[in-house]
Short mmCIF file of C-alpha atoms and ligand atoms in Angstrom, two decimals:
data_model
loop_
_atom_site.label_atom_id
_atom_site.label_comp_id
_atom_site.label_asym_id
_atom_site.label_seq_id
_atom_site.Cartn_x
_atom_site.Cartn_y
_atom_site.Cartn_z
CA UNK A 11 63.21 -119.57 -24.89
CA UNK A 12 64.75 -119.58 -21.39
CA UNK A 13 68.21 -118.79 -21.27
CA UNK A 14 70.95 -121.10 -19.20
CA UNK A 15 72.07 -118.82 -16.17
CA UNK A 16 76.18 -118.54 -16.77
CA UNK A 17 79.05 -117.25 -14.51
CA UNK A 18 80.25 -113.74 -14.89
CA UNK A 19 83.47 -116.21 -17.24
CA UNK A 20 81.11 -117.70 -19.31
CA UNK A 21 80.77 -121.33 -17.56
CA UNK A 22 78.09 -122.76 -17.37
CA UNK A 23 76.79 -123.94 -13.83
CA UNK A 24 77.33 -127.54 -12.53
CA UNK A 25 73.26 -127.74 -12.68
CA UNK A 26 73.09 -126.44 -16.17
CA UNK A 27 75.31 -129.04 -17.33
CA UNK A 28 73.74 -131.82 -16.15
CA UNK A 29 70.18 -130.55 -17.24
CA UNK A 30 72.09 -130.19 -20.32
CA UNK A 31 72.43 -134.03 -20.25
CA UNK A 32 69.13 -134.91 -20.73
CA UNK A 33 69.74 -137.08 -22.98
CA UNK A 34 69.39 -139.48 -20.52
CA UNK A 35 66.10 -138.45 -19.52
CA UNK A 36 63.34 -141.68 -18.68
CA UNK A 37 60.33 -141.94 -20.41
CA UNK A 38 57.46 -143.88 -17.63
CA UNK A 39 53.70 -143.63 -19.59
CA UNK A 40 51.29 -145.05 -17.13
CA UNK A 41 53.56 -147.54 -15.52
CA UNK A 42 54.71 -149.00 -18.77
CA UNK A 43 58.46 -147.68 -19.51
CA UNK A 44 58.53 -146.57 -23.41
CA UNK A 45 62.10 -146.93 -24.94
CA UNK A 46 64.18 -147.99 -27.90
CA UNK A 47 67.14 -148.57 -26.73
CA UNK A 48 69.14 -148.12 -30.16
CA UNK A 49 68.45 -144.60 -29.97
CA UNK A 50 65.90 -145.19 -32.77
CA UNK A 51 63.13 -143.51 -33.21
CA UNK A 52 60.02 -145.99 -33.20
CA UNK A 53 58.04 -146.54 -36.41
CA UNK A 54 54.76 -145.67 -36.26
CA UNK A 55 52.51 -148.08 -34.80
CA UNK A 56 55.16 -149.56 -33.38
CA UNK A 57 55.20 -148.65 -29.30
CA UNK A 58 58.70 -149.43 -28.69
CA UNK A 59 57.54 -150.73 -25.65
CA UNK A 60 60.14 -152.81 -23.76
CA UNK A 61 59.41 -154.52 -20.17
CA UNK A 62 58.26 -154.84 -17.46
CA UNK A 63 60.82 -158.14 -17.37
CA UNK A 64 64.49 -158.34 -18.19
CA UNK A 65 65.96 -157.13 -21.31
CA UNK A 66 69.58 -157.38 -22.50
CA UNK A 67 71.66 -154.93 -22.31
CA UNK A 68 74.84 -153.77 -23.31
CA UNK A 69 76.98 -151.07 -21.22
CA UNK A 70 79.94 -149.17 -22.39
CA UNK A 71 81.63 -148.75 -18.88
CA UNK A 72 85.49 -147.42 -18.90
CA UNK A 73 85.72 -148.52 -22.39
CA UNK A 74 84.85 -152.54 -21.56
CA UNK A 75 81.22 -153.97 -23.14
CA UNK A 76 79.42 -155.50 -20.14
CA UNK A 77 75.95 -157.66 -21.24
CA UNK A 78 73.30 -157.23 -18.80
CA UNK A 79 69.85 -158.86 -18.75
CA UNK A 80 67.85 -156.24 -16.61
CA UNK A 81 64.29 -155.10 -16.43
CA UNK A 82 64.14 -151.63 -17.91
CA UNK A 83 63.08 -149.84 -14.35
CA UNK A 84 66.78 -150.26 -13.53
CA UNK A 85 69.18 -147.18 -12.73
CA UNK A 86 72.57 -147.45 -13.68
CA UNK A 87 73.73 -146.68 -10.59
CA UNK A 88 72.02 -150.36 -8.99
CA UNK A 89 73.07 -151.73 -12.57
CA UNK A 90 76.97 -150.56 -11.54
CA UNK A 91 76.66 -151.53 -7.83
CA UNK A 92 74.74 -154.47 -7.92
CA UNK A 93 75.68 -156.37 -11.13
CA UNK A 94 78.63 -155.01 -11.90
CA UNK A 95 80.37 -154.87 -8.56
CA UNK A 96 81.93 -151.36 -9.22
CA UNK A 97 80.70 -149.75 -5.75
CA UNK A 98 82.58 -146.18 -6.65
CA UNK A 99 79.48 -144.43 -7.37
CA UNK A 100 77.84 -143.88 -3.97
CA UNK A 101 73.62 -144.60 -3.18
CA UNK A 102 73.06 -141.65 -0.79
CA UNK A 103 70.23 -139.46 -1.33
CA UNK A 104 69.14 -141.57 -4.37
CA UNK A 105 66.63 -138.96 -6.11
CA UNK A 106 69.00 -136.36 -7.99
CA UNK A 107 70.14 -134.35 -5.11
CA UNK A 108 73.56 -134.79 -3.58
CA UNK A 109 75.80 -135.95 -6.24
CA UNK A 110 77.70 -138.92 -4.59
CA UNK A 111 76.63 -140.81 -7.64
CA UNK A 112 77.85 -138.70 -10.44
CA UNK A 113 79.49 -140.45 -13.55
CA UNK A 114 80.42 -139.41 -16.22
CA UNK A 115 78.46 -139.90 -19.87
CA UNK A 116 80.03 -138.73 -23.15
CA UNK A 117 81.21 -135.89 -21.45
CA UNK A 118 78.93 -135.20 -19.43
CA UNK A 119 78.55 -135.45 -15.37
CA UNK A 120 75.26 -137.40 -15.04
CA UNK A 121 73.47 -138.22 -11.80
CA UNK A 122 73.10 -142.39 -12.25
CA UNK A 123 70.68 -142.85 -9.67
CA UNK A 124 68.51 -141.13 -11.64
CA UNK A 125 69.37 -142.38 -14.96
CA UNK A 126 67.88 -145.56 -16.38
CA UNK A 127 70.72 -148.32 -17.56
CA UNK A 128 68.60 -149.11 -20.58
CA UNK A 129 69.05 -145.39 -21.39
CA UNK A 130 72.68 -144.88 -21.69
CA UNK A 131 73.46 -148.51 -23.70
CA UNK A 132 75.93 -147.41 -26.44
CA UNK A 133 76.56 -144.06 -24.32
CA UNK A 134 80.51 -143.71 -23.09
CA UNK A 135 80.27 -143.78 -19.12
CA UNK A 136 83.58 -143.51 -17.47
CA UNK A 137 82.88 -144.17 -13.34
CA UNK A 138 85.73 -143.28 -10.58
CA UNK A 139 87.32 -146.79 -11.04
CA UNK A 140 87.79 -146.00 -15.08
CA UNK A 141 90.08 -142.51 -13.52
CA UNK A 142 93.07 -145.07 -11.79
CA UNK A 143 92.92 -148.04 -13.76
CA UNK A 144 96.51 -148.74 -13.05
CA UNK A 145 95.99 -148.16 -9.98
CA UNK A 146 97.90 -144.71 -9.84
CA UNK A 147 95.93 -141.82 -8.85
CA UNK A 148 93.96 -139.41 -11.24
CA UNK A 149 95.67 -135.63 -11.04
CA UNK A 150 91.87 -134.88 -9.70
CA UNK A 151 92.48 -137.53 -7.29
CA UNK A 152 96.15 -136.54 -5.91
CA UNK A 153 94.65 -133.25 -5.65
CA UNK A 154 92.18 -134.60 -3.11
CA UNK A 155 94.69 -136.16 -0.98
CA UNK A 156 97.20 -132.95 -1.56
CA UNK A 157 94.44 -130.21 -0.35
CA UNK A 158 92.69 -132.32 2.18
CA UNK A 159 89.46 -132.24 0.27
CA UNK A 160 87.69 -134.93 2.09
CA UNK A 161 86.57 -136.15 5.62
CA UNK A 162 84.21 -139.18 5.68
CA UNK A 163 84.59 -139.50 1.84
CA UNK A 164 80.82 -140.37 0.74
CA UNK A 165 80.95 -137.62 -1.38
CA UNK A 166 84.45 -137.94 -2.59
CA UNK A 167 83.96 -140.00 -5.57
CA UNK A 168 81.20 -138.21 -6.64
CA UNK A 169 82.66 -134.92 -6.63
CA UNK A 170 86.05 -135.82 -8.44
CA UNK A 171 83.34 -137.09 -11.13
CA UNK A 172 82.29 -133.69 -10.92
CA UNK A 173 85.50 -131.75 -10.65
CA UNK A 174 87.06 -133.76 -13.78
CA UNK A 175 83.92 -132.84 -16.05
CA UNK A 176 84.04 -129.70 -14.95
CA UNK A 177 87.73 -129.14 -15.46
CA UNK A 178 87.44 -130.76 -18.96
CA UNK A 179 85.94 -128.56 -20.12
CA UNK A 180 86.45 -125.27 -18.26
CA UNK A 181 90.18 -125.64 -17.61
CA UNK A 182 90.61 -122.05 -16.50
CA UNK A 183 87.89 -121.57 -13.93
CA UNK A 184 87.42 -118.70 -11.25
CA UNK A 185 86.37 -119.39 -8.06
CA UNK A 186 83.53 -118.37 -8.81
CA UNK A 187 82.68 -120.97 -11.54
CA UNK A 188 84.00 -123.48 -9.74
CA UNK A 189 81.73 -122.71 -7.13
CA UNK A 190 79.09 -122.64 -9.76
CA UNK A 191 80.06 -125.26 -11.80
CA UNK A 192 80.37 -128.03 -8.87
CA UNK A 193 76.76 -126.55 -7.08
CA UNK A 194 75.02 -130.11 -8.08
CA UNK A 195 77.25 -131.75 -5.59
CA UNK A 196 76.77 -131.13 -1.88
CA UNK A 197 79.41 -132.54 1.11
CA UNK A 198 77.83 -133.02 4.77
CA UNK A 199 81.06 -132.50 6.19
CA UNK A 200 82.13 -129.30 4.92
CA UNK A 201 85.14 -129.75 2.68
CA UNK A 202 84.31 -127.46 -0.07
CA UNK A 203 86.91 -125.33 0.61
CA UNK A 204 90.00 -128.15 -0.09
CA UNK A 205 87.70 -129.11 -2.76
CA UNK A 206 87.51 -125.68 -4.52
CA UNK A 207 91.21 -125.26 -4.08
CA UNK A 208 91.33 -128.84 -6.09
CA UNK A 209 89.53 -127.17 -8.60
CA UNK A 210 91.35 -124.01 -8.99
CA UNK A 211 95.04 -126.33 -8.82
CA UNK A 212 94.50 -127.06 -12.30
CA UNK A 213 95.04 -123.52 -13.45
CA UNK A 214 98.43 -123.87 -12.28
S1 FES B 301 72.61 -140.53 -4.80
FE1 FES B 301 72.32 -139.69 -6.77
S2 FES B 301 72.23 -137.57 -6.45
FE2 FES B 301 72.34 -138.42 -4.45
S1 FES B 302 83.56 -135.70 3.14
FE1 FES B 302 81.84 -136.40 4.28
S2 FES B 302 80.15 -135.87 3.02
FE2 FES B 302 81.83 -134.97 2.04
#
């Protein structure tokens, strides 16, 4: 059994957690996507095949229902930007590798350019706009602005995703699991010092 790699504290590493969420994980059998998207498992003989044209859907976003129709090839992350008009989550490197479209999913940071729609129906997912709905800024997002932690902000919403998922659940970090714990996000500009000190702020 392979064993998750975890800081010197115990964390567990910002990858680790979101392999850990692989709940969300696609199923695509020879161009044909397989899923049930009650979670059920099929009966036998029964394919659950869904597709290839539009299905409904139903999205638990910031705790409001939003019905979708939407073929099943969808990602969340279109499903948010393009039907639902909440542009927080960024499109950048759209295959799993920067981060600027992290969300959160019962708990878990999730990368939802990578993540089918139909997949997560019924799931929790909390984006950036669900952090300030009053519009008064998150204590992840004051920290931002306090240490500086951004420059051209692409990455910004994707990494206070990141930092509040992180700081759920590991609210005493070193710097060392921060470092760790946010590796799944990367910033072209070079902030990840303001954005580590955001990260260690909630100690105090
Ligand atoms: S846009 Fe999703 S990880 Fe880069
Ligand atoms: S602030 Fe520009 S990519 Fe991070």
């Amino acid at each position: 059994m392979k064993r998750r790699k975890r800081s010197p504290s115990g964390a567990v590493s910002r990858r680790d957690f979101l392999r850990g969420a692989g709940a969300a994980v696609s199923a695509v059998s020879g161009g044909l996507l397989v899923a049930e998207p009650s979670g059920a498992t099929p009966a036998p003989g029964s394919a659950g095949v869904v597709g290839p044209g539009e299905v409904p859907v139903t999205l638990r976003i910031n705790g409001k229902e939003h019905r979708l129709k939407i073929e099943p090839r969808v990602t969340l992350l279109d499903a948010l930007r393009n039907r639902l008009d909440l542009t927080g989550a960024k499109k950048v490197c759209d295959r799993a590798t920067c981060g600027a479209c992290t969300v959160i999913i019962d708990g878990h940071p999730v990368y939802s350019c990578t993540t089918l729609a139909i997949d997560v129906e019924g799931q929790h997912i909390t984006t950036i706009e669900g952090l300030a709905p009053e519009d008064q800024l998150h204590p992840v997002m004051a920290a931002f602005v306090e240490h500086d932690a951004q420059q051209c902000g692409f990455c910004t919403p994707g990494f206070v995703m990141a930092c509040k998922a992180f700081l759920d659940k590991y609210p005493n970090p070193t710097l060392e699991d921060v470092k760790q714990g946010l590796s799944g996000n990367l910033c072209r500009c070079g902030t990840y010092a303001g954005i580590r000190q955001v990260a260690l702020r909630a100690k105090a």
